[in-house]
PDB file of C-alpha atoms in Angstrom:
ATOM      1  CA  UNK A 384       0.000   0.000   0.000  1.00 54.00           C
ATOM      2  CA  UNK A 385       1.352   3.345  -0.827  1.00 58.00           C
ATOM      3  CA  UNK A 386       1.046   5.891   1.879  1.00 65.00           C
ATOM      4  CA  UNK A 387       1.344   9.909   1.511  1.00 59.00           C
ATOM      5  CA  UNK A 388       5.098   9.760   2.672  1.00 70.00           C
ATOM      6  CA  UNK A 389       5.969   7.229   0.060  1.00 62.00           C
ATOM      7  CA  UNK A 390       4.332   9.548  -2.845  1.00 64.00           C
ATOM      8  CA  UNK A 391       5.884  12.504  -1.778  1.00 76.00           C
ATOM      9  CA  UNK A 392       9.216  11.006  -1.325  1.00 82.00           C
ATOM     10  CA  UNK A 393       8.424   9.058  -4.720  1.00 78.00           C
ATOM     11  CA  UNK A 394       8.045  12.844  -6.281  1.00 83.00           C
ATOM     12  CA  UNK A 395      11.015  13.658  -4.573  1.00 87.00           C
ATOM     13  CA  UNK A 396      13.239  11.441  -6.443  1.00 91.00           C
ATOM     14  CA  UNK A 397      11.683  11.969  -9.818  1.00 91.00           C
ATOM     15  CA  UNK A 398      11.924  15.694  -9.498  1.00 93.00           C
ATOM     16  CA  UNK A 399      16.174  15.262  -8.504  1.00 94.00           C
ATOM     17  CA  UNK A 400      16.415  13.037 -11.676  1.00 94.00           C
ATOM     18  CA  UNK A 401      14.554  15.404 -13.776  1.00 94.00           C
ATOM     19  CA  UNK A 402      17.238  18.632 -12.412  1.00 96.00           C
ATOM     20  CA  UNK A 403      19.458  15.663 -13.004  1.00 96.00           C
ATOM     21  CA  UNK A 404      18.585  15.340 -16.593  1.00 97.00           C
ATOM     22  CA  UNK A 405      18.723  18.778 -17.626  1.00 97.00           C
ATOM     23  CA  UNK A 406      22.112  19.332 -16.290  1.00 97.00           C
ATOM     24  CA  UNK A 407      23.342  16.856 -18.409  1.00 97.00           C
ATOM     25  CA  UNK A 408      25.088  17.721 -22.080  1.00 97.00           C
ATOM     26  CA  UNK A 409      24.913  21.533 -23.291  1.00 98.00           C
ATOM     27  CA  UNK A 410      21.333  22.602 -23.292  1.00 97.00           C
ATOM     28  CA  UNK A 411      22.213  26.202 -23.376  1.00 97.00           C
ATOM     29  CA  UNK A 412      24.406  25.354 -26.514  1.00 97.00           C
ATOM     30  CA  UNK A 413      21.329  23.944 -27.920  1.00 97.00           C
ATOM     31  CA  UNK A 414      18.644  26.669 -27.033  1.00 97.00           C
ATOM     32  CA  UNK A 415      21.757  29.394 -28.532  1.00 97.00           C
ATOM     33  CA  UNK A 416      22.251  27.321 -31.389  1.00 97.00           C
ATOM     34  CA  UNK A 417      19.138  26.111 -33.006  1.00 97.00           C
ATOM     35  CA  UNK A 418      16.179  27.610 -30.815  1.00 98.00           C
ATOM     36  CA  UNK A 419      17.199  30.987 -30.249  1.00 97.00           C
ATOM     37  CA  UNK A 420      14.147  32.692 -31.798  1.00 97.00           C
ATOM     38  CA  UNK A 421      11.544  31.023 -30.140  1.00 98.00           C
ATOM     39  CA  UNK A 422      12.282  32.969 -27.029  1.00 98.00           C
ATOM     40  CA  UNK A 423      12.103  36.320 -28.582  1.00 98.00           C
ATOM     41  CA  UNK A 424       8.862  34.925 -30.750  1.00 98.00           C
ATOM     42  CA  UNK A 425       7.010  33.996 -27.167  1.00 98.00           C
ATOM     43  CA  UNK A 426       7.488  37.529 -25.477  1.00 98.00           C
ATOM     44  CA  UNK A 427       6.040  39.114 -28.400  1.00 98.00           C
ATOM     45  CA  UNK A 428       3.282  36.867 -28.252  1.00 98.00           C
ATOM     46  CA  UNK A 429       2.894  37.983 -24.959  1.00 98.00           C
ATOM     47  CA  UNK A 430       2.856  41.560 -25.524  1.00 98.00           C
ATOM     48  CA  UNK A 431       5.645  41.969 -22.657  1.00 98.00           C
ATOM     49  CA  UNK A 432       6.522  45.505 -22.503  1.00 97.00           C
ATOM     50  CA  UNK A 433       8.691  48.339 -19.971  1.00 98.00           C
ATOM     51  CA  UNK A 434       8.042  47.653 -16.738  1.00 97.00           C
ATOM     52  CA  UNK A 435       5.555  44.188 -17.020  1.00 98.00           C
ATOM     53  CA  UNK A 436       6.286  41.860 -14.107  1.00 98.00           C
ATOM     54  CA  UNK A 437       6.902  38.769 -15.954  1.00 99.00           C
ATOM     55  CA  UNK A 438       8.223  35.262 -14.862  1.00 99.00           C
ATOM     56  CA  UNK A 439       9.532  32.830 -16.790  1.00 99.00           C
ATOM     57  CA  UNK A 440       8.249  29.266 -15.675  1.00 98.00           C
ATOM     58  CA  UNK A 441      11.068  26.854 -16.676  1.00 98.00           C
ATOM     59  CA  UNK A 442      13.267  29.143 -17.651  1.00 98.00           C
ATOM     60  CA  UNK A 443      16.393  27.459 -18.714  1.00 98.00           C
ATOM     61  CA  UNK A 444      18.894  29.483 -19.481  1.00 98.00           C
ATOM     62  CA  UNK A 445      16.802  32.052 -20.325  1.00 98.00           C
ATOM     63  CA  UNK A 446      15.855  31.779 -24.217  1.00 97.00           C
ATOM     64  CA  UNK A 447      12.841  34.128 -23.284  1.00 98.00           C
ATOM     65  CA  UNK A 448      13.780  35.715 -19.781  1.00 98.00           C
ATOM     66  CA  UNK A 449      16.513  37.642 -20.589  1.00 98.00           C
ATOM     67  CA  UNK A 450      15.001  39.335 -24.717  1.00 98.00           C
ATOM     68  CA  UNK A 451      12.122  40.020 -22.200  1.00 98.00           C
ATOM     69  CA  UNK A 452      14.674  41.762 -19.663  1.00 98.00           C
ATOM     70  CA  UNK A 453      16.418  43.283 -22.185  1.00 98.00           C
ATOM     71  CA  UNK A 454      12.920  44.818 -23.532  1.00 98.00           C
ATOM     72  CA  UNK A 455      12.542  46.720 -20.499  1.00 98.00           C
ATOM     73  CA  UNK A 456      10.512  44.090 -17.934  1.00 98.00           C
ATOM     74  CA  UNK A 457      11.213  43.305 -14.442  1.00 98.00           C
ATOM     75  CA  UNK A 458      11.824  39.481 -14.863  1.00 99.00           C
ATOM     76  CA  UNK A 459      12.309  36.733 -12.606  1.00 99.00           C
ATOM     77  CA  UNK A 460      13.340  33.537 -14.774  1.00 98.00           C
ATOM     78  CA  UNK A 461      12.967  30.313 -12.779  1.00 98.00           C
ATOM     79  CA  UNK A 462      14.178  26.693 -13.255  1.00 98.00           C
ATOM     80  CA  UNK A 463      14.687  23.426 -11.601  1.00 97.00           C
ATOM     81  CA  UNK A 464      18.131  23.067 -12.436  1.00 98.00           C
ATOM     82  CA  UNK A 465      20.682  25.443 -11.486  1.00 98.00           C
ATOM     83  CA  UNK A 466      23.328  24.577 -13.432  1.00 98.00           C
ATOM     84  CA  UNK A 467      21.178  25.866 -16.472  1.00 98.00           C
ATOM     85  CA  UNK A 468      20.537  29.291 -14.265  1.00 98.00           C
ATOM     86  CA  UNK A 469      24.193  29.785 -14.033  1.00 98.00           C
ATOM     87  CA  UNK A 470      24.502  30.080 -17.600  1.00 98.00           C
ATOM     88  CA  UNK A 471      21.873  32.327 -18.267  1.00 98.00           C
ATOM     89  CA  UNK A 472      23.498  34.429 -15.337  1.00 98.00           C
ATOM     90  CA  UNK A 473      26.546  34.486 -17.397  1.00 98.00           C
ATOM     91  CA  UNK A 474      24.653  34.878 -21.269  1.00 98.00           C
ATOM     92  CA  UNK A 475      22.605  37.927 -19.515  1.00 98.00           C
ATOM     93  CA  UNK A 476      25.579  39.766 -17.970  1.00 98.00           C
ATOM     94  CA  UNK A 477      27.596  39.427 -21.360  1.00 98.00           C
ATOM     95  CA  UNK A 478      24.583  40.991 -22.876  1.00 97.00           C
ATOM     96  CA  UNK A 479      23.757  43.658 -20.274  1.00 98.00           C
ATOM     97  CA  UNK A 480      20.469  42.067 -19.290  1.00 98.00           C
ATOM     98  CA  UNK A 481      19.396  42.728 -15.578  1.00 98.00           C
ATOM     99  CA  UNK A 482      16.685  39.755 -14.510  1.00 98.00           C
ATOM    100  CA  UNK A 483      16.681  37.299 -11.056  1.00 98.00           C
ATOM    101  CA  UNK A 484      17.226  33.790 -11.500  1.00 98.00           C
ATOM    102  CA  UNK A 485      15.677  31.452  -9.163  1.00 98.00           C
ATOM    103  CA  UNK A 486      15.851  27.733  -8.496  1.00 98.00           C
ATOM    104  CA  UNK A 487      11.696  26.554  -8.213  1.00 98.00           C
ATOM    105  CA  UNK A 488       9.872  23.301  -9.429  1.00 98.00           C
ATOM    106  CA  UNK A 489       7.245  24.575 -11.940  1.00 98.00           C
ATOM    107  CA  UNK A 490       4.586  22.413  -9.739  1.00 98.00           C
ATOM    108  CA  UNK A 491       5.360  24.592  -6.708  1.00 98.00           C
ATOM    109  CA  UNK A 492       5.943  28.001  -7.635  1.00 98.00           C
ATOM    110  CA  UNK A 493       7.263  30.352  -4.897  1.00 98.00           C
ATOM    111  CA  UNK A 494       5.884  33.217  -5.554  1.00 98.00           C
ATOM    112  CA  UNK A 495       2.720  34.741  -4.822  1.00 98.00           C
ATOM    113  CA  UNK A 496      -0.867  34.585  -6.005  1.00 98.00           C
ATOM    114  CA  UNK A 497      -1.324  37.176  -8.587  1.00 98.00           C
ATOM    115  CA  UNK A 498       2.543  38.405  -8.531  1.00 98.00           C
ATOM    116  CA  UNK A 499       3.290  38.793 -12.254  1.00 99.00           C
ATOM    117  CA  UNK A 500       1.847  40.736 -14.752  1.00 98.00           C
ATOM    118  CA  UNK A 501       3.004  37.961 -17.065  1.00 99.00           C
ATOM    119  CA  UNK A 502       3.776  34.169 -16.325  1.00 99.00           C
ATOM    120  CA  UNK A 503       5.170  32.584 -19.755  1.00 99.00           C
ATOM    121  CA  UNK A 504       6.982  29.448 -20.621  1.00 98.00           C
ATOM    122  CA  UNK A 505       8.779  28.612 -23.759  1.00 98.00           C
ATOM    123  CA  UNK A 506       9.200  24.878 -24.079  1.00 98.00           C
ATOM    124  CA  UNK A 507       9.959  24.434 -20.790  1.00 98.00           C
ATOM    125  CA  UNK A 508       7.158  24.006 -18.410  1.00 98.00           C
ATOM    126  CA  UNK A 509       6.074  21.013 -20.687  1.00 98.00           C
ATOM    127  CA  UNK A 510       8.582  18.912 -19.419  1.00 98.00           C
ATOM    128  CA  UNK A 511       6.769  19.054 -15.748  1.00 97.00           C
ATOM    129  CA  UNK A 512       5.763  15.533 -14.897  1.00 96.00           C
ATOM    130  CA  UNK A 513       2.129  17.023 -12.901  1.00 97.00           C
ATOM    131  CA  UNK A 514       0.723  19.032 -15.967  1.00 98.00           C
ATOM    132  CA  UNK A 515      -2.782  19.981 -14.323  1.00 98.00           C
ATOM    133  CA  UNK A 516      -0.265  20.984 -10.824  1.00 98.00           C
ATOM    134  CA  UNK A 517       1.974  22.884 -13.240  1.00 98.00           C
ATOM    135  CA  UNK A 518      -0.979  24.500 -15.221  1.00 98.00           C
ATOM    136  CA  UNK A 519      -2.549  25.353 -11.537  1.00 98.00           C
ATOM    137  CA  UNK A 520       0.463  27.050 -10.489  1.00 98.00           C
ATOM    138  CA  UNK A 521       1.294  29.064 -13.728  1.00 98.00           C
ATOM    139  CA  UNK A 522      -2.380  30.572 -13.291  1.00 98.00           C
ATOM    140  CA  UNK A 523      -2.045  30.988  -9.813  1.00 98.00           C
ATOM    141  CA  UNK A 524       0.836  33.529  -9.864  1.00 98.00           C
ATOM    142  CA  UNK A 525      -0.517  35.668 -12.802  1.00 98.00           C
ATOM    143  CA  UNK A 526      -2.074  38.815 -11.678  1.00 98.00           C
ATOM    144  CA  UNK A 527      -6.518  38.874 -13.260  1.00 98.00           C
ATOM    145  CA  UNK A 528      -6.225  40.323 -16.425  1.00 98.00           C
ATOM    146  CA  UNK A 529      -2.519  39.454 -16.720  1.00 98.00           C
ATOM    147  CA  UNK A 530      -1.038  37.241 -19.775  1.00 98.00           C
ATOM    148  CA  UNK A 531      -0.055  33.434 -19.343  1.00 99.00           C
ATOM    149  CA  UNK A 532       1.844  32.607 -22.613  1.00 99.00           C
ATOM    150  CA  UNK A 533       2.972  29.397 -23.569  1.00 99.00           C
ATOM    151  CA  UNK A 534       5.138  27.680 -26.193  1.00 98.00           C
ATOM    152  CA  UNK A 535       5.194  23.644 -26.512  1.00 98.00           C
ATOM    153  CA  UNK A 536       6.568  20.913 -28.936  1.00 98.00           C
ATOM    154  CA  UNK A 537       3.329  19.339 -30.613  1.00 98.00           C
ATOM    155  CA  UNK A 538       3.084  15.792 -30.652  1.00 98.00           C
ATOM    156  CA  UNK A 539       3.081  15.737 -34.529  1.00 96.00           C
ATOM    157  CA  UNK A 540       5.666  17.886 -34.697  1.00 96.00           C
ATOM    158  CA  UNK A 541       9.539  16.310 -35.590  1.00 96.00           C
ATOM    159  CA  UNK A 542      10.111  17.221 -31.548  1.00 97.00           C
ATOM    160  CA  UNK A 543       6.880  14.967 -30.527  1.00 97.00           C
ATOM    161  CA  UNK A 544       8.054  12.343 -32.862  1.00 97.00           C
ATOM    162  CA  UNK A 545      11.548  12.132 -31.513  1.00 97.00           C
ATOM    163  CA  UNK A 546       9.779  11.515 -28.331  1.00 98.00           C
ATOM    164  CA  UNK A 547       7.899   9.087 -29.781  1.00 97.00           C
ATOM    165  CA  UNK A 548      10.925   7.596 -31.331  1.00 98.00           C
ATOM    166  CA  UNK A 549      12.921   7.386 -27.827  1.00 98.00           C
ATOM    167  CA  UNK A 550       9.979   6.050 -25.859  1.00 97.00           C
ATOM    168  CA  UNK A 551      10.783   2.685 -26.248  1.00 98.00           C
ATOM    169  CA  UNK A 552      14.137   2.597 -25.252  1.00 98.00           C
ATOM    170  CA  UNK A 553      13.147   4.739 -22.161  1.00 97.00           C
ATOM    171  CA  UNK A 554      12.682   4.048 -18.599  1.00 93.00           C
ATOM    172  CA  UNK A 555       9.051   3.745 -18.050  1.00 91.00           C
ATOM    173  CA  UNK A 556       7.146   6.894 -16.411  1.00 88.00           C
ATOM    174  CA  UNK A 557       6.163   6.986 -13.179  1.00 88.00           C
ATOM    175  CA  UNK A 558       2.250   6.320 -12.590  1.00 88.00           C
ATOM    176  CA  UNK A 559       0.605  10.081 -12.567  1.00 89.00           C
ATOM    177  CA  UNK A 560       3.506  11.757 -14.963  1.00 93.00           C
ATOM    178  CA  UNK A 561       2.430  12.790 -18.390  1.00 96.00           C
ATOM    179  CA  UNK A 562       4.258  13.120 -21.817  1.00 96.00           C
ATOM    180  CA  UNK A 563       5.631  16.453 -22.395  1.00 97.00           C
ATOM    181  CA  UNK A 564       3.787  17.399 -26.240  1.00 97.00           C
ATOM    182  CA  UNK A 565       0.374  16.722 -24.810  1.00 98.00           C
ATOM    183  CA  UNK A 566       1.329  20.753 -24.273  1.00 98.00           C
ATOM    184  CA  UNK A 567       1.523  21.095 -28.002  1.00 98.00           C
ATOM    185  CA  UNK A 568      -2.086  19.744 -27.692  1.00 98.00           C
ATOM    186  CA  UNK A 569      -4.573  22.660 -28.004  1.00 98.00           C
ATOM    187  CA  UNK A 570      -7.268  20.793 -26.241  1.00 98.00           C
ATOM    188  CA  UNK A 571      -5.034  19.153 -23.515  1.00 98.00           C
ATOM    189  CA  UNK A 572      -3.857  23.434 -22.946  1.00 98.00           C
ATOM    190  CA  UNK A 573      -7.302  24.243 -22.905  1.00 98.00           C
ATOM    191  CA  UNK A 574      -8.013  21.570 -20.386  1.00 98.00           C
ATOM    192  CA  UNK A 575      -5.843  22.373 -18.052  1.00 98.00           C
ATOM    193  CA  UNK A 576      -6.180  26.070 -17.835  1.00 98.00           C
ATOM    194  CA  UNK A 577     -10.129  25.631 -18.061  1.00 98.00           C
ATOM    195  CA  UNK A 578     -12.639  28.697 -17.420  1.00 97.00           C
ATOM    196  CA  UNK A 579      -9.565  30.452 -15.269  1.00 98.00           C
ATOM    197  CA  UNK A 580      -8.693  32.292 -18.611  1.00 98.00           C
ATOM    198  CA  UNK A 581      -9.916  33.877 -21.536  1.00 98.00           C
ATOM    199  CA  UNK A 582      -9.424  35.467 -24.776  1.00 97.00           C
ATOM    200  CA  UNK A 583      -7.263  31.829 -25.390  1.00 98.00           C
ATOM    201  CA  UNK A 584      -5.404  32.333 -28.326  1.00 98.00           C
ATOM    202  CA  UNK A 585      -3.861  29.466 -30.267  1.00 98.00           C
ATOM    203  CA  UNK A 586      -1.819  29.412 -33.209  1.00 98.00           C
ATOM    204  CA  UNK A 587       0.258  26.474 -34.728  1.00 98.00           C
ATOM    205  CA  UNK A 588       3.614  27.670 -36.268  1.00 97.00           C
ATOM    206  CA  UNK A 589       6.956  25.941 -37.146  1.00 97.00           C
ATOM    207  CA  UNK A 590      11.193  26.456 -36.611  1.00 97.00           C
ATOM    208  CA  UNK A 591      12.951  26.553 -39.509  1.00 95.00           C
ATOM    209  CA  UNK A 592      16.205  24.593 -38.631  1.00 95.00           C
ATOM    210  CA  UNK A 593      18.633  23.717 -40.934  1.00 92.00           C
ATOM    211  CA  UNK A 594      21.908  23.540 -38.576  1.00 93.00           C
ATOM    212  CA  UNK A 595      21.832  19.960 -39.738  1.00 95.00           C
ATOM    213  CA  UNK A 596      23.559  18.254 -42.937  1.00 93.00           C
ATOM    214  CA  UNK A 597      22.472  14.708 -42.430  1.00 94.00           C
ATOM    215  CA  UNK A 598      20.482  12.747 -40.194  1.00 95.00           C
ATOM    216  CA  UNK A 599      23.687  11.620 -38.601  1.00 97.00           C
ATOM    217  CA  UNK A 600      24.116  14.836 -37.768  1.00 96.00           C
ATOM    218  CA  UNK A 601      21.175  15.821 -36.208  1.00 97.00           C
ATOM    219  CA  UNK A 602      21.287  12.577 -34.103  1.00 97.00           C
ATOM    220  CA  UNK A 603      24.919  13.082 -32.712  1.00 98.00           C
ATOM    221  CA  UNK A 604      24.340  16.914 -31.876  1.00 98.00           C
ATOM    222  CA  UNK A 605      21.371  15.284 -29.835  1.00 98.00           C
ATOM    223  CA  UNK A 606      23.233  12.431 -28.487  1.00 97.00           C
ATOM    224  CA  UNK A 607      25.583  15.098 -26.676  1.00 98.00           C
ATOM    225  CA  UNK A 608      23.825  17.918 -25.827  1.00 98.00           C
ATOM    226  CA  UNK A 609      20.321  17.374 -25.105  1.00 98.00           C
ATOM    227  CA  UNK A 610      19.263  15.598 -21.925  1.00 98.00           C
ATOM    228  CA  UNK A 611      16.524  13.949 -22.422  1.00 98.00           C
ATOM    229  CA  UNK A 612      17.997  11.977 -25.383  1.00 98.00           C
ATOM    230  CA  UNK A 613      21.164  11.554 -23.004  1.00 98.00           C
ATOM    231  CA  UNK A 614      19.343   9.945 -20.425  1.00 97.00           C
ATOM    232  CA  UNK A 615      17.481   7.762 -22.730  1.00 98.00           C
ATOM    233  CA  UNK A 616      20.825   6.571 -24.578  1.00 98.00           C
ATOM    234  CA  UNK A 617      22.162   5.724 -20.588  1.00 98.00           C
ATOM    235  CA  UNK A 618      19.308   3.964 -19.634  1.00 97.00           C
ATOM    236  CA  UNK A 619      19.844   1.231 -22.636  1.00 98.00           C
ATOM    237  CA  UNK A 620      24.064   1.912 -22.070  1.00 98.00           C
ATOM    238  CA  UNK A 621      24.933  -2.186 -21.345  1.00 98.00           C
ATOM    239  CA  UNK A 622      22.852  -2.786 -23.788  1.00 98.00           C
ATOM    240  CA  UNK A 623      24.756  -2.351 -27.074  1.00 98.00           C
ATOM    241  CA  UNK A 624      22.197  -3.762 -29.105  1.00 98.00           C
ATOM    242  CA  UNK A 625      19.320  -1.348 -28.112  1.00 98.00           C
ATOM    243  CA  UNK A 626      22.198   1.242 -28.324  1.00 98.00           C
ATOM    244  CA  UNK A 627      22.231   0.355 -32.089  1.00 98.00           C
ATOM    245  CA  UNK A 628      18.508   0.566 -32.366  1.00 98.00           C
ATOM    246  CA  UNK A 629      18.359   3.650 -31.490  1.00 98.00           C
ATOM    247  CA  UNK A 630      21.055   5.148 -32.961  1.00 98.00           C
ATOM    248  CA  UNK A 631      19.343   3.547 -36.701  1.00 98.00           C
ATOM    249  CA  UNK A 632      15.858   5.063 -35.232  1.00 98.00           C
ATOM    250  CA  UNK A 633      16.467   8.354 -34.681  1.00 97.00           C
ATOM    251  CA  UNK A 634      18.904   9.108 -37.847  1.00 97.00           C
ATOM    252  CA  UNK A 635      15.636   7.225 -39.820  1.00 96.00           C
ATOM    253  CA  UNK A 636      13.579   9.556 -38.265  1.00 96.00           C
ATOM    254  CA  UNK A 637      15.510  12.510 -39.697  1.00 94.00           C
ATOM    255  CA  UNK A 638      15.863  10.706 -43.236  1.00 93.00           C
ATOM    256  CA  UNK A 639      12.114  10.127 -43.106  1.00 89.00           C
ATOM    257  CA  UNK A 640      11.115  13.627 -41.608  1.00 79.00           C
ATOM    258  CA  UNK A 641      13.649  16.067 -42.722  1.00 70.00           C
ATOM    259  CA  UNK A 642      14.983  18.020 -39.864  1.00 72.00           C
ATOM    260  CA  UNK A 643      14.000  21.240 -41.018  1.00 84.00           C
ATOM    261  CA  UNK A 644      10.518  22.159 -39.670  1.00 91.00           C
ATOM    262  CA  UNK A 645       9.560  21.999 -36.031  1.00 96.00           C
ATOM    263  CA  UNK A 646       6.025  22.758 -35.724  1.00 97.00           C
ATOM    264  CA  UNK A 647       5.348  23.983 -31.907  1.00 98.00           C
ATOM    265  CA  UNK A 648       1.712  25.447 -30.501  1.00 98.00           C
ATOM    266  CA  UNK A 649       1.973  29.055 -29.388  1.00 98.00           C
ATOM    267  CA  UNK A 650      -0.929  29.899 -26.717  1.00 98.00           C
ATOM    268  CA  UNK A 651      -1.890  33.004 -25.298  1.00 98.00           C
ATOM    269  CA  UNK A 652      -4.449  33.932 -22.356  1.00 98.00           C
ATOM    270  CA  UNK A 653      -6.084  36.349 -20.234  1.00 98.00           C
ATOM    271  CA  UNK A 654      -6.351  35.355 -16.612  1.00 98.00           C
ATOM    272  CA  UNK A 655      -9.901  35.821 -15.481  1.00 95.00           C
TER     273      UNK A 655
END
């Protein structure tokens, strides 16, 4: 029988190898590299101008925080894993951006009801295992009237595939955690945020990428920087067959589904 103690403790440990997971490879490399613009592309979804209160939920390294700092916004960026907050520290001092970066889990924000004027992640608070206690908390800090502005992987999308792709060869999720696209999901965003907002705006749009020459390519850049696709590649590690497997799937998908358009759902709302 599972008791309170052994859940919480349970979400504990899944919440250490998530800040684990990120930490691992170069995300920051990755987010400079070939998702730079989505950051900028979310705060002007937002509307985030001089003096908005905005925090960024799963912040990273702060691919949205800091052009939202630099536009003039008081920003606090927040992120499970502080190694990725040390980076943006660094990326937003060479650049002459002034923000606060703080370590939170998305699922318990510390921060007060109603505190921001804006309360935005860009394909980061997807990754939260809890979605509805995510979604809860992201509403639950905006200010009524304020903007919550999110930007998600869809599960069509060559992102969602790759998860797809990896799933196999990855640990099995704990019971209650949910697959990060469902956020690229219109009706799963819509769910979750419910009859707390309005004036939901929902648009489907794609990343052109072409940092890739070959599928190879694409899979090895993966392979090393991103952490997800790390962790996957360790879990199957004595286990050279699988290894092979997956190296074959993933370069596949690429040849199949050329790696140069990454749809992603881009949602904006009012908080009632």
């Amino acid at each position: 029988m599972t008791t309170a103690t052994d859940a919480v403790q349970a979400d504990r440990e899944l919440k250490a190898r998530h800040r684990a997971m990120w930490a691992l490879g170069d995300y920051p490399a990755l987010a400079d590299e070939i998702i730079a613009e989505l950051g900028p592309t979310l705060v002007r979804a937002c509307g985030i101008g001089p003096g908005d209160r905005v925090l960024d939920v799963a912040a990273g390294s702060g691919n949205a925080a800091i052009p939202a700092a630099l536009g003039g916004a008081q920003v606090v960026a927040s992120d499970l894993t502080p190694e990725l907050l040390e980076t943006g520290r660094r990326v937003a001092a060479a650049q002459g951006a002034q923000l606060q970066w703080r370590e939170a889990d998305a699922e318990e924000l510390p921060f007060a009801d109603g505190a921001f004027d804006v309360v935005m992640s860009c394909v980061g608070v997807m990754f939260a295992p809890h979605h509805q206690a995510a979604a809860d908390e992201l509403v639950r800090v905006c200010r009524p009237g304020g903007t919550v502005g999110l930007l998600s992987w869809t599960p069509e999308g060559f992102i969602g595939r790759m998860f797809a792709t990896m799933k196999p060869y990855a640990p099995a999720s704990p019971p209650g955690a949910q697959p990060p696209p469902l956020w690229g999901s219109e009706e799963h965003v819509r769910a979750l945020l419910g009859d707390r907002v309005s004036g939901v705006e929902v648009c489907r749009q794609r990343l052109r990428v072409d940092h890739f020459a070959t599928p190879e390519e694409f899979r090895d850049y993966f392979k090393a920087r991103y952490g997800p696709t790390i962790s996957t590649y360790r879990a199957i590690a004595d286990d050279p067959e699988r290894v092979a497997a997956l190296d074959h799937d993933l370069a596949e998908l690429a040849r199949r589904e050329p790696v140069t358009e990454w749809e992603y759902l881009l949602v904006t709302a009012r908080r009632a």
